Amino acid sequence: MTGPETIRLRAKKAKSPAHEDTVAIERGSFVRVLRAWRHGILPHELVHAAVEETFGWRGFVRLVAEGLDPEKIGARGAEAETLQAEALTNAYQSELWGLTPASDESLRALVAHELERHGIAVPEMTEERIGCCRRRLSDLSARWEGTAPGEVLEIRLAARGGV
């Protein structure tokens, strides 16, 4: 059972390309099922979870688990921490797709570029944390690759950040 202090993510791989992958975000009795992008790599919501877990930030997954409408997250007036988490998630996803090199310098540049548009400061991202998140994403990617169509990959995330 998932308590209020734990978020459970259940990513279900579609049985066929005509179907959609889904990610359920659960906290206590709250459940929100989202359509996941079918883009050949780890579902975006699991990339968010890895970033939030590693950096302790309150981003998309934690906000959805609190009951916020996913469409409103990252919109005007979003907290800096949420936009920072989104920018870093997008940068890691770019690496996973192979669009950008997996280097700390490239990652920081992508994050800075995205945050400049919002006038948000670039957060501290140590080499240790960047590498830790890459290792977590590598593990999740391998697990997702090994998940058969129709099966579920489940992970848990603390409802409150903190590192």
Coordinates of N, CA and C in Angstrom, one line a residue:
M1 N 0.8 -1.2 0.0 CA 0.0 0.0 0.0 C 0.9 1.2 0.0
T2 N 0.4 2.3 -0.6 CA 1.2 3.5 -0.7 C 0.6 4.5 0.4
G3 N 1.5 4.9 1.3 CA 1.1 5.9 2.3 C 1.1 7.3 1.7
P4 N 0.7 8.3 2.5 CA 0.7 9.7 2.0 C 2.1 10.2 1.9
E5 N 3.1 9.6 2.5 CA 4.4 10.1 2.4 C 5.2 9.4 1.2
T6 N 4.6 8.5 0.5 CA 5.2 7.8 -0.6 C 4.4 7.9 -1.8
I7 N 5.0 8.2 -2.9 CA 4.4 8.2 -4.2 C 4.8 6.9 -5.0
R8 N 3.8 6.3 -5.5 CA 4.1 5.1 -6.4 C 3.8 5.5 -7.8
L9 N 4.7 5.2 -8.7 CA 4.5 5.3 -10.1 C 4.5 4.0 -10.7
R10 N 3.5 3.7 -11.6 CA 3.3 2.5 -12.2 C 3.2 2.7 -13.7
A11 N 4.3 2.4 -14.4 CA 4.4 2.7 -15.9 C 4.0 1.4 -16.6
K12 N 2.9 1.4 -17.4 CA 2.5 0.2 -18.1 C 2.8 0.4 -19.6
K13 N 3.5 -0.6 -20.1 CA 3.9 -0.6 -21.5 C 2.8 -1.2 -22.3
A14 N 2.4 -0.4 -23.3 CA 1.3 -0.8 -24.2 C 1.6 -2.2 -24.8
K15 N 0.5 -2.9 -25.1 CA 0.6 -4.2 -25.8 C 1.0 -4.1 -27.2
S16 N 0.7 -3.0 -27.9 CA 1.0 -2.8 -29.3 C 1.2 -1.3 -29.6
P17 N 1.8 -1.0 -30.7 CA 2.0 0.4 -31.0 C 0.7 1.2 -31.2
A18 N -0.4 0.5 -31.4 CA -1.7 1.2 -31.5 C -2.3 1.6 -30.2
H19 N -1.7 1.0 -29.1 CA -2.2 1.3 -27.8 C -1.2 2.4 -27.2
E20 N -1.6 2.9 -26.0 CA -0.8 3.9 -25.4 C -0.2 3.4 -24.1
D21 N 1.1 3.8 -23.9 CA 1.7 3.5 -22.6 C 1.0 4.5 -21.6
T22 N 0.9 4.0 -20.3 CA 0.4 4.9 -19.3 C 1.3 4.9 -18.1
V23 N 1.1 6.0 -17.3 CA 1.8 6.1 -16.0 C 0.8 6.5 -15.0
A24 N 0.6 5.7 -14.0 CA -0.2 6.0 -12.9 C 0.6 6.6 -11.7
I25 N 0.2 7.7 -11.2 CA 0.9 8.4 -10.1 C -0.1 8.2 -8.9
E26 N 0.3 7.6 -7.9 CA -0.5 7.3 -6.7 C 0.1 7.8 -5.4
R27 N -0.7 8.4 -4.6 CA -0.3 8.8 -3.3 C -1.5 8.6 -2.4
G28 N -1.4 7.7 -1.4 CA -2.5 7.3 -0.6 C -3.6 6.8 -1.4
S29 N -4.8 7.4 -1.3 CA -6.0 6.9 -2.1 C -6.1 7.7 -3.4
F30 N -5.2 8.7 -3.6 CA -5.2 9.5 -4.8 C -4.5 8.7 -6.0
V31 N -5.2 8.7 -7.1 CA -4.6 8.0 -8.3 C -4.9 8.9 -9.5
R32 N -3.8 9.2 -10.3 CA -4.0 9.9 -11.6 C -3.3 9.1 -12.6
V33 N -4.0 8.7 -13.7 CA -3.4 8.0 -14.8 C -3.2 8.9 -15.9
L34 N -2.0 8.9 -16.4 CA -1.6 9.8 -17.5 C -1.2 9.0 -18.7
R35 N -1.5 9.5 -19.9 CA -1.0 8.9 -21.1 C 0.5 9.2 -21.2
A36 N 1.3 8.3 -21.4 CA 2.7 8.5 -21.5 C 3.1 8.6 -23.0
W37 N 4.1 9.4 -23.3 CA 4.5 9.5 -24.7 C 5.1 8.1 -25.1
R38 N 4.8 7.7 -26.3 CA 5.5 6.5 -26.8 C 6.5 7.0 -27.8
H39 N 7.7 7.1 -27.2 CA 8.8 7.7 -28.0 C 10.1 6.9 -28.0
G40 N 9.9 5.6 -27.6 CA 11.0 4.7 -27.7 C 12.1 4.7 -26.6
I41 N 11.9 5.6 -25.6 CA 12.8 5.6 -24.5 C 11.9 5.6 -23.2
L42 N 12.5 5.7 -22.1 CA 11.9 5.8 -20.8 C 10.7 6.8 -20.8
P43 N 9.6 6.5 -20.2 CA 8.5 7.5 -20.2 C 9.0 8.8 -19.4
H44 N 8.5 9.9 -20.0 CA 8.9 11.2 -19.5 C 8.7 11.3 -18.0
E45 N 7.6 10.8 -17.5 CA 7.2 10.9 -16.1 C 8.2 10.2 -15.2
L46 N 8.9 9.1 -15.7 CA 9.9 8.4 -14.9 C 11.2 9.2 -14.9
V47 N 11.4 10.0 -16.0 CA 12.6 10.9 -16.0 C 12.4 11.9 -14.9
H48 N 11.2 12.5 -14.9 CA 10.8 13.4 -13.8 C 11.1 12.8 -12.4
A49 N 10.6 11.6 -12.2 CA 10.8 11.0 -10.9 C 12.3 10.8 -10.5
A50 N 13.1 10.5 -11.5 CA 14.6 10.3 -11.2 C 15.2 11.7 -10.8
V51 N 14.8 12.7 -11.6 CA 15.3 14.1 -11.3 C 14.8 14.5 -9.9
E52 N 13.5 14.3 -9.6 CA 13.0 14.8 -8.3 C 13.6 14.0 -7.1
E53 N 13.8 12.7 -7.4 CA 14.4 11.8 -6.4 C 15.9 12.2 -6.1
T54 N 16.6 12.5 -7.1 CA 18.1 12.8 -7.0 C 18.3 14.2 -6.4
F55 N 17.5 15.1 -6.9 CA 17.8 16.5 -6.5 C 16.9 17.0 -5.4
G56 N 15.9 16.2 -5.0 CA 15.0 16.5 -3.9 C 14.0 17.6 -4.2
W57 N 13.8 17.9 -5.5 CA 12.9 19.0 -5.9 C 11.5 18.6 -5.9
R58 N 10.6 19.6 -5.8 CA 9.2 19.4 -6.0 C 8.8 19.8 -7.4
G59 N 8.7 18.8 -8.2 CA 8.4 19.0 -9.6 C 7.1 18.3 -10.0
F60 N 7.0 18.0 -11.3 CA 5.8 17.5 -11.9 C 5.2 16.3 -11.2
V61 N 6.0 15.2 -10.9 CA 5.4 14.0 -10.2 C 4.9 14.4 -8.8
R62 N 5.6 15.1 -8.0 CA 5.2 15.4 -6.7 C 4.0 16.3 -6.7
L63 N 3.9 17.2 -7.7 CA 2.8 18.1 -7.8 C 1.5 17.4 -8.2
V64 N 1.7 16.5 -9.2 CA 0.5 15.7 -9.6 C 0.0 14.8 -8.4
A65 N 1.0 14.3 -7.7 CA 0.6 13.4 -6.5 C -0.1 14.3 -5.4
E66 N 0.1 15.6 -5.4 CA -0.6 16.5 -4.5 C -2.0 16.8 -5.0
G67 N -2.3 16.4 -6.2 CA -3.6 16.7 -6.8 C -3.7 17.8 -7.8
L68 N -2.5 18.4 -8.2 CA -2.6 19.5 -9.1 C -2.9 19.0 -10.5
D69 N -3.5 19.8 -11.3 CA -3.8 19.4 -12.7 C -2.6 19.4 -13.5
P70 N -2.2 18.3 -14.2 CA -1.0 18.2 -14.9 C -0.8 19.3 -16.0
E71 N -2.0 19.8 -16.5 CA -1.9 20.8 -17.6 C -1.5 22.2 -17.0
K72 N -1.7 22.4 -15.8 CA -1.4 23.7 -15.2 C 0.0 23.7 -14.6
I73 N 0.7 22.6 -14.5 CA 2.0 22.6 -13.9 C 3.0 23.2 -14.9
G74 N 3.8 24.1 -14.5 CA 4.8 24.7 -15.4 C 4.2 25.9 -16.1
A75 N 3.0 26.2 -15.8 CA 2.3 27.3 -16.5 C 2.8 28.6 -15.8
R76 N 2.3 29.7 -16.2 CA 2.7 31.0 -15.7 C 2.5 31.0 -14.2
G77 N 3.4 31.6 -13.5 CA 3.4 31.6 -12.0 C 3.9 30.4 -11.3
A78 N 4.5 29.4 -12.1 CA 5.0 28.2 -11.4 C 6.2 28.6 -10.6
E79 N 6.4 27.9 -9.5 CA 7.6 28.1 -8.7 C 8.9 27.8 -9.4
A80 N 9.9 28.5 -9.0 CA 11.2 28.4 -9.7 C 11.7 26.9 -9.6
E81 N 11.5 26.3 -8.5 CA 11.9 24.9 -8.3 C 11.3 24.0 -9.3
T82 N 10.0 24.2 -9.6 CA 9.3 23.4 -10.6 C 9.8 23.6 -12.0
L83 N 10.1 24.8 -12.3 CA 10.7 25.1 -13.7 C 12.1 24.6 -13.8
Q84 N 12.8 24.6 -12.7 CA 14.2 24.0 -12.7 C 14.1 22.5 -12.9
A85 N 13.2 21.9 -12.2 CA 13.0 20.4 -12.4 C 12.6 20.1 -13.8
E86 N 11.7 20.9 -14.4 CA 11.3 20.6 -15.8 C 12.5 20.8 -16.7
A87 N 13.2 21.8 -16.6 CA 14.4 22.1 -17.5 C 15.4 20.9 -17.4
L88 N 15.7 20.5 -16.2 CA 16.6 19.4 -16.0 C 16.1 18.1 -16.6
T89 N 14.8 17.8 -16.4 CA 14.2 16.6 -16.9 C 14.3 16.6 -18.4
N90 N 14.0 17.8 -19.0 CA 14.1 17.9 -20.5 C 15.5 17.7 -21.0
A91 N 16.5 18.2 -20.3 CA 17.9 18.1 -20.7 C 18.3 16.6 -20.6
Y92 N 17.9 15.9 -19.5 CA 18.2 14.4 -19.5 C 17.5 13.7 -20.6
Q93 N 16.3 14.1 -20.9 CA 15.5 13.4 -21.9 C 16.2 13.6 -23.3
S94 N 16.8 14.7 -23.5 CA 17.5 15.0 -24.7 C 18.7 14.1 -24.8
E95 N 19.4 13.8 -23.7 CA 20.5 12.9 -23.6 C 20.0 11.5 -24.0
L96 N 18.9 11.1 -23.4 CA 18.4 9.7 -23.6 C 18.1 9.5 -25.0
W97 N 17.6 10.5 -25.7 CA 17.3 10.4 -27.1 C 18.5 10.4 -28.0
G98 N 19.6 10.8 -27.4 CA 20.9 10.9 -28.2 C 21.0 12.2 -28.9
L99 N 20.2 13.2 -28.6 CA 20.2 14.5 -29.3 C 21.3 15.4 -28.8
T100 N 21.7 15.2 -27.6 CA 22.8 16.0 -27.0 C 23.8 15.0 -26.3
P101 N 25.1 15.4 -26.2 CA 26.0 14.5 -25.5 C 25.7 14.4 -24.0
A102 N 26.1 13.3 -23.5 CA 25.9 13.1 -22.0 C 27.1 13.6 -21.3
S103 N 27.2 15.0 -21.3 CA 28.3 15.6 -20.6 C 27.6 16.6 -19.6
D104 N 28.3 16.8 -18.5 CA 27.8 17.8 -17.5 C 27.7 19.2 -18.1
E105 N 28.7 19.6 -18.9 CA 28.7 20.9 -19.5 C 27.5 21.1 -20.4
S106 N 27.2 20.1 -21.3 CA 26.1 20.2 -22.2 C 24.7 20.2 -21.4
L107 N 24.6 19.4 -20.4 CA 23.4 19.4 -19.5 C 23.2 20.8 -18.9
R108 N 24.2 21.3 -18.3 CA 24.1 22.6 -17.6 C 23.7 23.7 -18.7
A109 N 24.3 23.6 -19.8 CA 24.0 24.6 -20.9 C 22.5 24.5 -21.3
L110 N 22.0 23.3 -21.5 CA 20.6 23.2 -21.8 C 19.6 23.7 -20.8
V111 N 20.0 23.4 -19.5 CA 19.2 23.9 -18.4 C 19.2 25.4 -18.3
A112 N 20.4 26.0 -18.5 CA 20.5 27.4 -18.4 C 19.7 28.1 -19.5
H113 N 19.8 27.5 -20.7 CA 19.1 28.1 -21.9 C 17.6 28.1 -21.6
E114 N 17.1 27.0 -21.1 CA 15.6 27.0 -20.9 C 15.2 27.9 -19.7
L115 N 16.0 28.0 -18.7 CA 15.6 28.8 -17.6 C 15.7 30.3 -17.8
E116 N 16.7 30.7 -18.7 CA 16.8 32.1 -19.1 C 15.6 32.7 -19.6
R117 N 14.8 31.9 -20.4 CA 13.5 32.4 -20.9 C 12.5 32.8 -19.8
H118 N 12.7 32.2 -18.7 CA 11.8 32.5 -17.6 C 12.4 33.4 -16.5
G119 N 13.6 33.8 -16.7 CA 14.3 34.7 -15.8 C 14.5 33.9 -14.4
I120 N 14.8 32.6 -14.5 CA 15.0 31.8 -13.3 C 16.4 31.4 -13.2
A121 N 16.9 31.5 -12.0 CA 18.3 31.1 -11.8 C 18.6 29.6 -12.0
V122 N 19.8 29.3 -12.5 CA 20.2 28.0 -12.7 C 20.5 27.4 -11.3
P123 N 19.9 26.2 -11.0 CA 20.2 25.7 -9.6 C 21.6 25.0 -9.6
E124 N 22.0 24.8 -8.4 CA 23.3 24.1 -8.2 C 23.1 22.7 -8.6
M125 N 24.0 22.2 -9.5 CA 24.0 20.8 -9.9 C 25.4 20.3 -9.9
T126 N 25.7 19.6 -8.8 CA 27.1 19.1 -8.7 C 27.3 17.9 -9.6
E127 N 28.6 17.7 -9.9 CA 28.9 16.5 -10.7 C 28.4 15.2 -10.1
E128 N 28.5 15.2 -8.8 CA 28.1 14.0 -8.1 C 26.6 13.7 -8.3
R129 N 25.7 14.7 -8.2 CA 24.3 14.6 -8.4 C 23.9 14.3 -9.8
I130 N 24.6 15.0 -10.7 CA 24.3 14.8 -12.1 C 24.6 13.4 -12.5
G131 N 25.8 12.8 -12.0 CA 26.1 11.4 -12.3 C 25.2 10.5 -11.6
C132 N 24.8 10.8 -10.4 CA 23.8 9.9 -9.7 C 22.5 9.8 -10.5
C133 N 22.0 10.9 -11.0 CA 20.8 10.9 -11.8 C 21.0 10.1 -13.1
R134 N 22.1 10.3 -13.7 CA 22.4 9.5 -15.0 C 22.4 8.0 -14.7
R135 N 23.0 7.6 -13.5 CA 23.0 6.2 -13.2 C 21.6 5.7 -12.9
R136 N 20.8 6.5 -12.2 CA 19.4 6.1 -11.9 C 18.6 6.0 -13.3
L137 N 18.8 6.9 -14.2 CA 18.1 6.9 -15.5 C 18.6 5.7 -16.3
S138 N 19.8 5.3 -16.2 CA 20.3 4.1 -16.9 C 19.7 2.9 -16.3
D139 N 19.5 2.8 -15.0 CA 18.9 1.7 -14.4 C 17.4 1.6 -14.8
L140 N 16.7 2.7 -14.7 CA 15.3 2.7 -15.1 C 15.1 2.4 -16.6
S141 N 16.0 2.9 -17.4 CA 15.9 2.6 -18.8 C 16.1 1.1 -19.1
A142 N 17.0 0.5 -18.4 CA 17.2 -1.0 -18.6 C 16.0 -1.7 -18.1
R143 N 15.5 -1.3 -17.0 CA 14.2 -2.0 -16.5 C 13.1 -1.8 -17.4
W144 N 12.9 -0.6 -18.0 CA 11.8 -0.3 -18.9 C 12.0 -1.1 -20.2
E145 N 13.2 -1.2 -20.7 CA 13.5 -2.0 -21.9 C 13.2 -3.5 -21.6
G146 N 13.4 -3.9 -20.4 CA 13.1 -5.3 -20.0 C 11.6 -5.6 -19.7
T147 N 10.8 -4.5 -19.7 CA 9.4 -4.7 -19.4 C 8.7 -5.1 -20.6
A148 N 8.0 -6.2 -20.5 CA 7.3 -6.7 -21.7 C 6.0 -6.0 -22.0
P149 N 5.5 -5.9 -23.2 CA 4.2 -5.3 -23.5 C 3.1 -5.8 -22.6
G150 N 2.4 -4.9 -22.0 CA 1.3 -5.3 -21.1 C 1.7 -5.4 -19.7
E151 N 3.0 -5.3 -19.4 CA 3.5 -5.4 -18.0 C 3.8 -4.0 -17.5
V152 N 4.0 -3.9 -16.2 CA 4.2 -2.7 -15.4 C 5.5 -2.6 -14.8
L153 N 6.2 -1.4 -14.9 CA 7.4 -1.1 -14.1 C 6.9 -0.2 -13.0
E154 N 7.2 -0.5 -11.8 CA 6.8 0.2 -10.6 C 8.0 0.8 -9.9
I155 N 7.9 2.1 -9.5 CA 9.0 2.7 -8.7 C 8.3 3.5 -7.6
R156 N 9.0 3.8 -6.6 CA 8.5 4.7 -5.5 C 9.3 5.9 -5.3
L157 N 8.7 6.9 -4.8 CA 9.4 8.2 -4.6 C 8.9 8.8 -3.3
A158 N 9.7 9.4 -2.5 CA 9.3 10.0 -1.3 C 8.4 11.2 -1.7
A159 N 7.3 11.4 -1.0 CA 6.4 12.5 -1.3 C 7.1 13.9 -1.1
R160 N 8.0 13.9 -0.1 CA 8.7 15.2 0.2 C 10.1 15.0 -0.3
G161 N 10.6 16.0 -0.9 CA 12.0 16.0 -1.4 C 13.0 16.2 -0.2
G162 N 14.2 16.1 -0.5 CA 15.2 16.3 0.5 C 16.4 15.4 0.2
V163 N 17.5 16.0 0.2 CA 18.7 15.2 -0.2 C 19.8 15.4 0.9

